[in-house]
mmCIF file of C-alpha atoms and ligand atoms in Angstrom:
data_model
loop_
_atom_site.group_PDB
_atom_site.id
_atom_site.type_symbol
_atom_site.label_atom_id
_atom_site.label_comp_id
_atom_site.label_asym_id
_atom_site.label_seq_id
_atom_site.Cartn_x
_atom_site.Cartn_y
_atom_site.Cartn_z
ATOM 1 C CA MET A 1 -0.042 0.076 0.212
ATOM 2 C CA ALA A 2 0.842 3.532 -1.049
ATOM 3 C CA ALA A 3 1.364 5.884 2.216
ATOM 4 C CA PRO A 4 -2.027 7.933 2.117
ATOM 5 C CA ASP A 5 -1.761 11.587 0.756
ATOM 6 C CA PRO A 6 -0.634 13.440 4.591
ATOM 7 C CA ASP A 7 -1.438 17.121 3.323
ATOM 8 C CA GLN A 8 -5.200 15.255 1.897
ATOM 9 C CA LEU A 9 -5.560 13.573 5.725
ATOM 10 C CA ALA A 10 -3.889 17.092 7.174
ATOM 11 C CA ASN A 11 -7.335 18.393 5.561
ATOM 12 C CA GLY A 12 -9.436 15.848 6.679
ATOM 13 C CA LEU A 13 -8.387 16.236 10.318
ATOM 14 C CA LEU A 14 -8.438 20.191 10.497
ATOM 15 C CA GLY A 15 -11.502 20.140 9.793
ATOM 16 C CA GLY A 16 -13.020 17.417 12.158
ATOM 17 C CA ASP A 17 -13.704 14.578 10.454
ATOM 18 C CA THR A 18 -13.135 11.790 12.601
ATOM 19 C CA ARG A 19 -13.151 9.209 9.391
ATOM 20 C CA ALA A 20 -9.622 10.911 8.747
ATOM 21 C CA LEU A 21 -8.082 10.513 12.209
ATOM 22 C CA ALA A 22 -9.048 6.927 11.570
ATOM 23 C CA ARG A 23 -6.528 6.676 8.743
ATOM 24 C CA ALA A 24 -4.435 8.931 10.195
ATOM 25 C CA VAL A 25 -3.854 7.170 13.425
ATOM 26 C CA THR A 26 -3.222 4.216 11.245
ATOM 27 C CA LEU A 27 -0.905 5.780 9.406
ATOM 28 C CA LEU A 28 0.919 6.695 12.903
ATOM 29 C CA GLU A 29 0.652 3.336 13.895
ATOM 30 C CA SER A 30 2.990 2.165 11.115
ATOM 31 C CA THR A 31 6.779 1.697 11.514
ATOM 32 C CA ARG A 32 7.276 1.254 7.456
ATOM 33 C CA ALA A 33 9.852 4.149 5.990
ATOM 34 C CA ASP A 34 7.669 5.500 3.963
ATOM 35 C CA HIS A 35 4.779 5.089 6.337
ATOM 36 C CA ARG A 36 6.904 7.722 9.505
ATOM 37 C CA ALA A 37 7.899 9.987 6.640
ATOM 38 C CA ALA A 38 4.502 10.654 5.616
ATOM 39 C CA ALA A 39 3.780 10.308 9.515
ATOM 40 C CA ARG A 40 6.268 14.081 9.921
ATOM 41 C CA HIS A 41 4.610 15.008 7.498
ATOM 42 C CA LEU A 42 1.273 14.748 8.640
ATOM 43 C CA LEU A 43 2.378 15.909 12.029
ATOM 44 C CA ALA A 44 4.615 18.941 10.854
ATOM 45 C CA ARG A 45 1.350 20.483 9.095
ATOM 46 C CA ILE A 46 -1.209 19.701 12.017
ATOM 47 C CA ALA A 47 1.276 20.784 14.928
ATOM 48 C CA PRO A 48 0.028 24.303 15.230
ATOM 49 C CA ASN A 49 -3.492 22.937 16.162
ATOM 50 C CA ALA A 50 -2.224 19.894 18.803
ATOM 51 C CA GLY A 51 -2.290 20.641 22.178
ATOM 52 C CA ASN A 52 -5.630 22.169 23.179
ATOM 53 C CA ALA A 53 -7.221 18.648 24.696
ATOM 54 C CA VAL A 54 -6.771 18.267 28.580
ATOM 55 C CA ARG A 55 -4.958 15.267 28.623
ATOM 56 C CA ILE A 56 -5.945 12.523 31.169
ATOM 57 C CA GLY A 57 -4.244 9.216 31.608
ATOM 58 C CA ILE A 58 -6.378 6.136 33.980
ATOM 59 C CA SER A 59 -5.047 2.959 34.845
ATOM 60 C CA GLY A 60 -6.098 0.836 37.371
ATOM 61 C CA ALA A 61 -5.764 -3.543 37.625
ATOM 62 C CA PRO A 62 -7.633 -5.504 35.778
ATOM 63 C CA GLY A 63 -11.645 -5.539 36.664
ATOM 64 C CA VAL A 64 -11.385 -2.290 38.762
ATOM 65 C CA GLY A 65 -13.910 -0.501 35.854
ATOM 66 C CA LYS A 66 -11.851 1.084 34.068
ATOM 67 C CA SER A 67 -14.165 0.711 30.843
ATOM 68 C CA THR A 68 -16.993 1.117 32.290
ATOM 69 C CA PHE A 69 -15.675 4.429 34.466
ATOM 70 C CA ILE A 70 -14.214 6.147 31.339
ATOM 71 C CA GLU A 71 -18.171 5.742 29.743
ATOM 72 C CA ALA A 72 -19.732 7.343 32.716
ATOM 73 C CA LEU A 73 -17.250 10.222 32.626
ATOM 74 C CA GLY A 74 -16.996 10.128 28.816
ATOM 75 C CA LEU A 75 -20.771 10.701 28.554
ATOM 76 C CA HIS A 76 -20.917 13.400 31.368
ATOM 77 C CA VAL A 77 -17.730 15.268 29.352
ATOM 78 C CA LEU A 78 -19.981 15.289 25.649
ATOM 79 C CA ASP A 79 -23.101 16.513 28.250
ATOM 80 C CA ALA A 80 -20.636 19.254 29.159
ATOM 81 C CA GLY A 81 -20.596 20.318 25.157
ATOM 82 C CA HIS A 82 -17.110 19.002 24.882
ATOM 83 C CA ARG A 83 -15.347 16.277 22.299
ATOM 84 C CA LEU A 84 -14.162 13.150 23.973
ATOM 85 C CA ALA A 85 -11.337 10.905 22.508
ATOM 86 C CA VAL A 86 -10.288 7.949 24.285
ATOM 87 C CA LEU A 87 -7.171 5.846 23.505
ATOM 88 C CA ALA A 88 -5.477 2.875 25.128
ATOM 89 C CA VAL A 89 -2.073 1.600 26.016
ATOM 90 C CA ASP A 90 -1.381 -1.552 25.813
ATOM 91 C CA PRO A 91 2.171 -3.111 25.283
ATOM 92 C CA SER A 92 1.240 -6.544 26.128
ATOM 93 C CA SER A 93 -1.771 -8.143 23.903
ATOM 94 C CA PRO A 94 -2.455 -7.654 19.715
ATOM 95 C CA ARG A 95 -4.994 -5.661 18.696
ATOM 96 C CA THR A 96 -7.400 -8.437 19.000
ATOM 97 C CA GLY A 97 -6.991 -9.099 22.610
ATOM 98 C CA GLY A 98 -6.281 -5.495 23.240
ATOM 99 C CA SER A 99 -8.261 -3.964 26.094
ATOM 100 C CA LEU A 100 -10.459 -1.399 24.141
ATOM 101 C CA LEU A 101 -11.226 -3.512 21.739
ATOM 102 C CA GLY A 102 -13.121 -6.274 23.685
ATOM 103 C CA ASP A 103 -14.383 -3.557 25.560
ATOM 104 C CA LYS A 104 -15.940 -2.360 22.500
ATOM 105 C CA THR A 105 -18.884 -4.039 23.689
ATOM 106 C CA ARG A 106 -18.831 -1.539 27.098
ATOM 107 C CA MET A 107 -18.174 1.602 24.772
ATOM 108 C CA GLU A 108 -21.143 1.175 22.375
ATOM 109 C CA ARG A 109 -23.012 4.391 24.335
ATOM 110 C CA LEU A 110 -19.624 6.314 23.738
ATOM 111 C CA ALA A 111 -19.019 4.699 20.262
ATOM 112 C CA GLN A 112 -23.022 5.795 19.336
ATOM 113 C CA GLU A 113 -22.177 9.525 19.851
ATOM 114 C CA GLY A 114 -20.922 9.544 16.348
ATOM 115 C CA GLY A 115 -18.409 12.654 15.749
ATOM 116 C CA ARG A 116 -18.533 14.053 19.163
ATOM 117 C CA ALA A 117 -16.767 10.711 20.513
ATOM 118 C CA PHE A 118 -13.646 8.700 19.052
ATOM 119 C CA VAL A 119 -12.464 5.508 20.571
ATOM 120 C CA ARG A 120 -9.838 3.487 19.179
ATOM 121 C CA PRO A 121 -7.448 0.662 21.004
ATOM 122 C CA SER A 122 -3.775 0.301 21.360
ATOM 123 C CA PRO A 123 -1.962 -0.126 18.791
ATOM 124 C CA SER A 124 -1.000 -4.132 18.053
ATOM 125 C CA GLY A 125 2.068 -5.052 19.721
ATOM 126 C CA GLY A 126 5.519 -3.791 19.792
ATOM 127 C CA ALA A 127 7.784 -2.923 22.817
ATOM 128 C CA LEU A 128 5.839 0.173 25.359
ATOM 129 C CA GLY A 129 8.345 2.771 23.900
ATOM 130 C CA GLY A 130 7.212 2.568 20.695
ATOM 131 C CA VAL A 131 3.527 1.856 22.268
ATOM 132 C CA ALA A 132 3.858 5.803 24.129
ATOM 133 C CA ARG A 133 5.057 6.824 20.935
ATOM 134 C CA ARG A 134 2.542 5.917 18.375
ATOM 135 C CA THR A 135 -0.309 7.379 21.264
ATOM 136 C CA ARG A 136 2.085 10.504 21.454
ATOM 137 C CA GLU A 137 1.501 11.179 17.771
ATOM 138 C CA ALA A 138 -2.629 10.259 17.801
ATOM 139 C CA ILE A 139 -2.628 12.563 20.630
ATOM 140 C CA LEU A 140 -1.919 15.292 18.269
ATOM 141 C CA ALA A 141 -3.979 13.990 15.509
ATOM 142 C CA CYS A 142 -7.096 13.895 17.891
ATOM 143 C CA GLU A 143 -6.272 17.527 19.409
ATOM 144 C CA ALA A 144 -6.058 18.980 15.680
ATOM 145 C CA THR A 145 -9.469 17.142 14.596
ATOM 146 C CA GLY A 146 -10.748 18.961 17.622
ATOM 147 C CA PHE A 147 -11.296 16.491 20.245
ATOM 148 C CA ASP A 148 -10.843 19.049 23.810
ATOM 149 C CA VAL A 149 -10.605 15.614 25.977
ATOM 150 C CA VAL A 150 -8.548 12.990 25.723
ATOM 151 C CA ILE A 151 -8.762 9.723 27.756
ATOM 152 C CA ILE A 152 -5.355 7.103 27.650
ATOM 153 C CA GLU A 153 -6.197 4.269 29.503
ATOM 154 C CA THR A 154 -3.792 1.797 30.603
ATOM 155 C CA VAL A 155 -4.008 -1.454 32.415
ATOM 156 C CA GLY A 156 -2.183 -1.464 34.946
ATOM 157 C CA THR A 157 -0.307 -3.989 35.227
ATOM 158 C CA GLY A 158 3.436 -3.126 34.377
ATOM 159 C CA GLN A 159 5.153 -0.321 33.212
ATOM 160 C CA SER A 160 2.393 1.134 30.939
ATOM 161 C CA GLU A 161 1.102 3.257 34.055
ATOM 162 C CA GLY A 162 4.806 5.322 33.795
ATOM 163 C CA ALA A 163 4.165 5.825 30.081
ATOM 164 C CA VAL A 164 0.990 6.901 30.303
ATOM 165 C CA ALA A 165 1.589 9.097 32.885
ATOM 166 C CA HIS A 166 4.583 10.894 31.205
ATOM 167 C CA LEU A 167 1.401 11.166 28.179
ATOM 168 C CA SER A 168 -1.112 12.693 30.237
ATOM 169 C CA ASP A 169 -1.324 16.506 32.281
ATOM 170 C CA LEU A 170 -3.144 14.594 34.447
ATOM 171 C CA PHE A 171 -3.098 11.288 36.140
ATOM 172 C CA VAL A 172 -6.003 9.390 37.371
ATOM 173 C CA LEU A 173 -5.917 6.104 39.357
ATOM 174 C CA LEU A 174 -8.992 3.378 39.643
ATOM 175 C CA ILE A 175 -9.303 1.394 42.711
ATOM 176 C CA ALA A 176 -12.036 -0.573 43.602
ATOM 177 C CA PRO A 177 -13.168 -3.612 46.888
ATOM 178 C CA GLY A 178 -13.553 -6.995 46.125
ATOM 179 C CA GLY A 179 -9.708 -7.953 44.659
ATOM 180 C CA GLY A 180 -8.698 -8.934 47.011
ATOM 181 C CA ASP A 181 -5.084 -6.650 46.343
ATOM 182 C CA GLU A 182 -6.617 -3.289 46.648
ATOM 183 C CA LEU A 183 -3.615 -2.125 48.050
ATOM 184 C CA GLN A 184 -1.262 -3.176 45.446
ATOM 185 C CA GLY A 185 -0.996 0.605 43.896
ATOM 186 C CA LEU A 186 -0.119 1.691 47.338
ATOM 187 C CA LYS A 187 2.340 -0.769 47.500
ATOM 188 C CA ARG A 188 3.866 -0.595 43.838
ATOM 189 C CA GLY A 189 4.638 2.736 44.214
ATOM 190 C CA ILE A 190 1.842 3.882 41.432
ATOM 191 C CA VAL A 191 0.051 6.435 43.860
ATOM 192 C CA GLU A 192 3.108 8.604 43.788
ATOM 193 C CA LEU A 193 1.949 9.457 39.653
ATOM 194 C CA ALA A 194 -1.811 9.953 40.765
ATOM 195 C CA ASP A 195 -2.856 13.174 40.785
ATOM 196 C CA ILE A 196 -6.604 11.923 41.705
ATOM 197 C CA VAL A 197 -7.539 8.756 43.029
ATOM 198 C CA VAL A 198 -10.785 7.227 41.937
ATOM 199 C CA VAL A 199 -12.418 4.231 44.504
ATOM 200 C CA ASN A 200 -14.778 3.318 41.940
ATOM 201 C CA LYS A 201 -17.611 0.346 42.956
ATOM 202 C CA ALA A 202 -18.407 2.386 46.100
ATOM 203 C CA ASP A 203 -21.631 1.038 46.393
ATOM 204 C CA GLY A 204 -23.608 -1.826 47.144
ATOM 205 C CA GLU A 205 -22.358 -4.154 49.298
ATOM 206 C CA LEU A 206 -18.961 -3.009 48.225
ATOM 207 C CA ALA A 207 -19.605 0.382 49.865
ATOM 208 C CA ASN A 208 -18.066 -0.448 53.152
ATOM 209 C CA ALA A 209 -14.995 -2.093 51.859
ATOM 210 C CA ALA A 210 -14.653 1.173 49.393
ATOM 211 C CA ARG A 211 -14.936 3.542 52.408
ATOM 212 C CA ARG A 212 -12.101 1.355 54.269
ATOM 213 C CA ILE A 213 -9.850 1.590 51.323
ATOM 214 C CA ARG A 214 -10.307 5.514 51.094
ATOM 215 C CA ASP A 215 -8.934 5.884 54.016
ATOM 216 C CA ASP A 216 -5.931 4.004 53.866
ATOM 217 C CA TYR A 217 -5.033 5.599 50.874
ATOM 218 C CA ALA A 218 -6.170 8.964 51.887
ATOM 219 C CA SER A 219 -3.813 8.664 54.980
ATOM 220 C CA ALA A 220 -1.021 7.556 52.678
ATOM 221 C CA LEU A 221 -1.808 10.515 50.142
ATOM 222 C CA GLY A 222 -1.110 12.951 53.309
ATOM 223 C CA LEU A 223 1.916 11.817 53.715
ATOM 224 C CA MET A 224 3.954 11.645 50.510
ATOM 225 C CA ARG A 225 5.356 14.165 48.831
ATOM 226 C CA PRO A 226 2.708 15.590 46.546
ATOM 227 C CA ARG A 227 3.872 15.297 42.867
ATOM 228 C CA SER A 228 3.095 18.763 41.804
ATOM 229 C CA PRO A 229 3.785 21.611 44.838
ATOM 230 C CA LEU A 230 -0.049 23.319 43.510
ATOM 231 C CA TRP A 231 -1.948 19.893 44.383
ATOM 232 C CA GLN A 232 -2.931 17.622 46.841
ATOM 233 C CA PRO A 233 -4.166 14.727 45.178
ATOM 234 C CA PRO A 234 -7.953 13.560 46.711
ATOM 235 C CA VAL A 235 -9.426 10.238 47.054
ATOM 236 C CA LEU A 236 -12.719 10.265 45.722
ATOM 237 C CA PRO A 237 -15.306 7.935 45.541
ATOM 238 C CA ALA A 238 -17.505 6.552 42.442
ATOM 239 C CA SER A 239 -19.731 4.118 41.465
ATOM 240 C CA ALA A 240 -19.162 3.826 37.397
ATOM 241 C CA LEU A 241 -21.955 1.176 37.204
ATOM 242 C CA GLU A 242 -24.713 3.894 39.175
ATOM 243 C CA GLY A 243 -23.074 6.885 37.552
ATOM 244 C CA THR A 244 -22.604 8.291 41.495
ATOM 245 C CA GLY A 245 -19.293 10.206 42.298
ATOM 246 C CA VAL A 246 -18.499 10.898 38.387
ATOM 247 C CA ALA A 247 -19.160 14.332 38.076
ATOM 248 C CA GLU A 248 -17.279 15.149 41.256
ATOM 249 C CA VAL A 249 -14.196 13.534 39.368
ATOM 250 C CA TRP A 250 -14.747 15.420 36.048
ATOM 251 C CA ARG A 251 -15.257 18.854 38.989
ATOM 252 C CA ALA A 252 -11.677 17.859 40.371
ATOM 253 C CA ILE A 253 -10.068 17.320 37.059
ATOM 254 C CA GLU A 254 -11.018 21.204 36.146
ATOM 255 C CA ALA A 255 -10.280 21.752 39.648
ATOM 256 C CA PHE A 256 -6.628 20.743 39.028
ATOM 257 C CA ARG A 257 -6.284 22.669 35.521
ATOM 258 C CA ALA A 258 -7.086 25.669 37.035
ATOM 259 C CA ALA A 259 -4.348 25.075 39.655
ATOM 260 C CA HIS A 260 -1.644 23.941 37.077
ATOM 261 C CA ALA A 261 -2.878 27.103 34.726
ATOM 262 C CA GLY A 262 0.261 28.470 35.604
ATOM 263 C CA SER A 263 3.533 27.993 33.492
ATOM 264 C CA ASP A 264 4.850 26.147 35.918
ATOM 265 C CA GLY A 265 1.970 23.953 35.831
ATOM 266 C CA ILE A 266 0.962 21.437 33.096
ATOM 267 C CA ALA A 267 3.337 23.675 30.097
ATOM 268 C CA ALA A 268 5.746 22.579 33.055
ATOM 269 C CA ARG A 269 4.974 19.029 32.748
ATOM 270 C CA ARG A 270 4.028 19.015 29.053
ATOM 271 C CA GLY A 271 7.500 20.423 28.400
ATOM 272 C CA ALA A 272 9.505 17.741 30.096
ATOM 273 C CA GLN A 273 7.956 15.561 28.783
ATOM 274 C CA ALA A 274 8.695 16.727 25.088
ATOM 275 C CA ARG A 275 12.701 16.705 26.007
ATOM 276 C CA ALA A 276 12.254 12.918 26.880
ATOM 277 C CA TRP A 277 10.487 12.067 23.926
ATOM 278 C CA LEU A 278 13.231 14.186 22.063
ATOM 279 C CA TRP A 279 15.748 11.956 23.811
ATOM 280 C CA GLU A 280 13.782 8.437 23.299
ATOM 281 C CA ALA A 281 13.537 9.629 19.547
ATOM 282 C CA VAL A 282 17.058 9.936 19.301
ATOM 283 C CA GLU A 283 18.154 7.085 21.202
ATOM 284 C CA ASP A 284 15.974 4.812 18.439
ATOM 285 C CA GLY A 285 17.371 6.240 16.108
ATOM 286 C CA LEU A 286 20.835 5.691 17.162
ATOM 287 C CA ARG A 287 20.048 2.044 17.165
ATOM 288 C CA ASP A 288 18.284 1.802 14.122
ATOM 289 C CA HIS A 289 21.247 3.213 12.170
ATOM 290 C CA LEU A 290 23.684 0.441 13.907
ATOM 291 C CA HIS A 291 20.914 -2.501 12.865
ATOM 292 C CA ARG A 292 20.320 -1.273 9.695
ATOM 293 C CA ASP A 293 23.001 -3.188 7.878
ATOM 294 C CA ALA A 294 24.117 -6.667 8.262
ATOM 295 C CA ARG A 295 27.903 -6.251 8.405
ATOM 296 C CA SER A 296 26.802 -3.368 11.196
ATOM 297 C CA ARG A 297 24.584 -6.304 13.039
ATOM 298 C CA ARG A 298 27.599 -8.973 12.528
ATOM 299 C CA TRP A 299 30.309 -6.796 13.958
ATOM 300 C CA MET A 300 28.770 -6.137 17.075
ATOM 301 C CA ALA A 301 27.524 -9.668 17.353
ATOM 302 C CA GLU A 302 31.379 -10.745 17.983
ATOM 303 C CA LEU A 303 31.884 -7.649 19.588
ATOM 304 C CA GLU A 304 28.446 -9.225 22.436
ATOM 305 C CA ARG A 305 30.448 -12.064 22.252
ATOM 306 C CA GLN A 306 33.868 -10.612 23.016
ATOM 307 C CA VAL A 307 31.491 -8.874 25.754
ATOM 308 C CA MET A 308 30.497 -11.972 27.304
ATOM 309 C CA ALA A 309 33.329 -14.058 26.918
ATOM 310 C CA GLY A 310 35.054 -11.372 28.994
ATOM 311 C CA GLU A 311 38.002 -11.157 26.337
ATOM 312 C CA LEU A 312 36.525 -7.444 26.064
ATOM 313 C CA GLU A 313 35.458 -4.739 28.818
ATOM 314 C CA PRO A 314 32.104 -4.052 27.982
ATOM 315 C CA ALA A 315 32.813 -0.096 28.438
ATOM 316 C CA ASP A 316 35.885 -0.772 25.707
ATOM 317 C CA GLY A 317 33.482 -2.291 23.693
ATOM 318 C CA ALA A 318 30.868 0.845 23.943
ATOM 319 C CA ALA A 319 33.462 3.227 22.910
ATOM 320 C CA ASN A 320 33.683 0.947 19.404
ATOM 321 C CA ILE A 321 29.717 1.212 18.942
ATOM 322 C CA LEU A 322 29.787 4.693 19.471
ATOM 323 C CA LYS A 323 32.962 5.379 17.362
ATOM 324 C CA ARG A 324 30.983 3.363 14.972
ATOM 325 C CA ILE A 325 28.617 6.048 14.896
ATOM 326 C CA LEU A 326 30.089 9.160 14.845
ATOM 327 C CA ALA A 327 32.914 8.485 12.766
ATOM 328 C CA PRO A 328 31.545 5.628 10.113
HETATM 329 N N1 GDP B 1 -20.651 -2.530 41.557
HETATM 330 C C1 GDP B 1 -20.111 -2.310 40.892
HETATM 331 N N2 GDP B 1 -19.313 -3.162 39.825
HETATM 332 C C2 GDP B 1 -19.227 -2.288 39.103
HETATM 333 C C3 GDP B 1 -18.530 -0.992 38.634
HETATM 334 N N3 GDP B 1 -18.053 -0.367 37.831
HETATM 335 C C4 GDP B 1 -17.586 -1.518 36.749
HETATM 336 N N4 GDP B 1 -18.121 -2.541 37.615
HETATM 337 C C5 GDP B 1 -17.998 -3.900 37.302
HETATM 338 O O1 GDP B 1 -16.470 -4.571 36.862
HETATM 339 C C6 GDP B 1 -15.926 -5.249 36.211
HETATM 340 C C7 GDP B 1 -15.563 -4.608 35.700
HETATM 341 O O2 GDP B 1 -15.702 -3.530 35.018
HETATM 342 P P1 GDP B 1 -14.774 -2.967 33.362
HETATM 343 O O3 GDP B 1 -15.584 -1.511 33.384
HETATM 344 O O4 GDP B 1 -14.852 -3.867 32.284
HETATM 345 O O5 GDP B 1 -13.263 -2.840 34.031
HETATM 346 P P2 GDP B 1 -11.833 -2.980 33.677
HETATM 347 O O6 GDP B 1 -11.334 -4.239 33.793
HETATM 348 O O7 GDP B 1 -11.525 -2.025 34.639
HETATM 349 O O8 GDP B 1 -12.247 -2.353 32.292
HETATM 350 C C8 GDP B 1 -17.636 -5.533 35.356
HETATM 351 O O9 GDP B 1 -18.606 -6.536 36.145
HETATM 352 C C9 GDP B 1 -18.436 -4.209 35.607
HETATM 353 O O10 GDP B 1 -20.294 -4.489 35.651
HETATM 354 C C10 GDP B 1 -18.706 0.130 39.969
HETATM 355 O O11 GDP B 1 -19.033 0.941 39.828
HETATM 356 N N5 GDP B 1 -19.910 -1.107 41.193
HETATM 357 MG MG1 MG B 2 -11.636 -2.603 30.217
#
């Protein structure tokens, strides 16, 4: 397939066309060299019109109710007059098993909103870094299309929370009673990334347990140095099933934005994120460059063998590799 025309795609995006957005995200996900060139052209075209959304990362263990909660929050956000995009970062599963695709049925109320909501599963396969980069570019494409709220979902089972925290303006950690591992967010240090903690399933038989978890997290957060000096992360009860507490979470998101409206707030977070992406792209480029031709690969395999056999110091091997990059 020839690379799609990036100018045509850019015009579609800037005209608010959701179908063009779907095609653009597919292009951004491709790793083919000609597709990457077209993707960079597309990103350059849309850059002046990107950046205008509130980017919300949402994570939580499987079964805490992320999909149900995102749908409830999403409908609330649409009611408030916004356009909403939901993207997923899920490096573990191929597209067919992706967290959002399996949830399509559950998010079908969002999907029925036509052009006002855009739901996209995780790019298939690949390392977390690659999936995160493609998601970052998809965020820009959503923004250029006029989506002013972007939710990035990830399953809280690994490193992906950190990646999503670095893609978003604020990070919402979802927890719930009943899983038996309610405190894993505390144990694994994820709560340190959270700007808002939501205790979902605060309803029916689980209401009391939810209150206890809420107290545990609130006191733990009270002892912690907050991620932002401008904000003390609240712990909010909600029931995605009954729709209670959802409006309060949205209000907290708006309060977070208001508190970070100055140049040392969200703009500073995005600046630090952009700096990290810069160096990651440089490292990716160097690695690609090294692995491009068979001769380098053979030479590096031999170098690796020598290092593993103790015939060559790792630092000397690295110096050899760097010399090859810098003065080929
Ligand atoms: N009681 C109760 N159940 C919920 C709530 N939210 C989600 N669930 C249920 O929890 C299960 C997992 O929800 P899901 O949204 O798929 O969780 P995910 O894996 O985090 O995306 C489903 O059976 C939901 O119906 C809630 O607020 N209260
Ligand atoms: Mg889900």
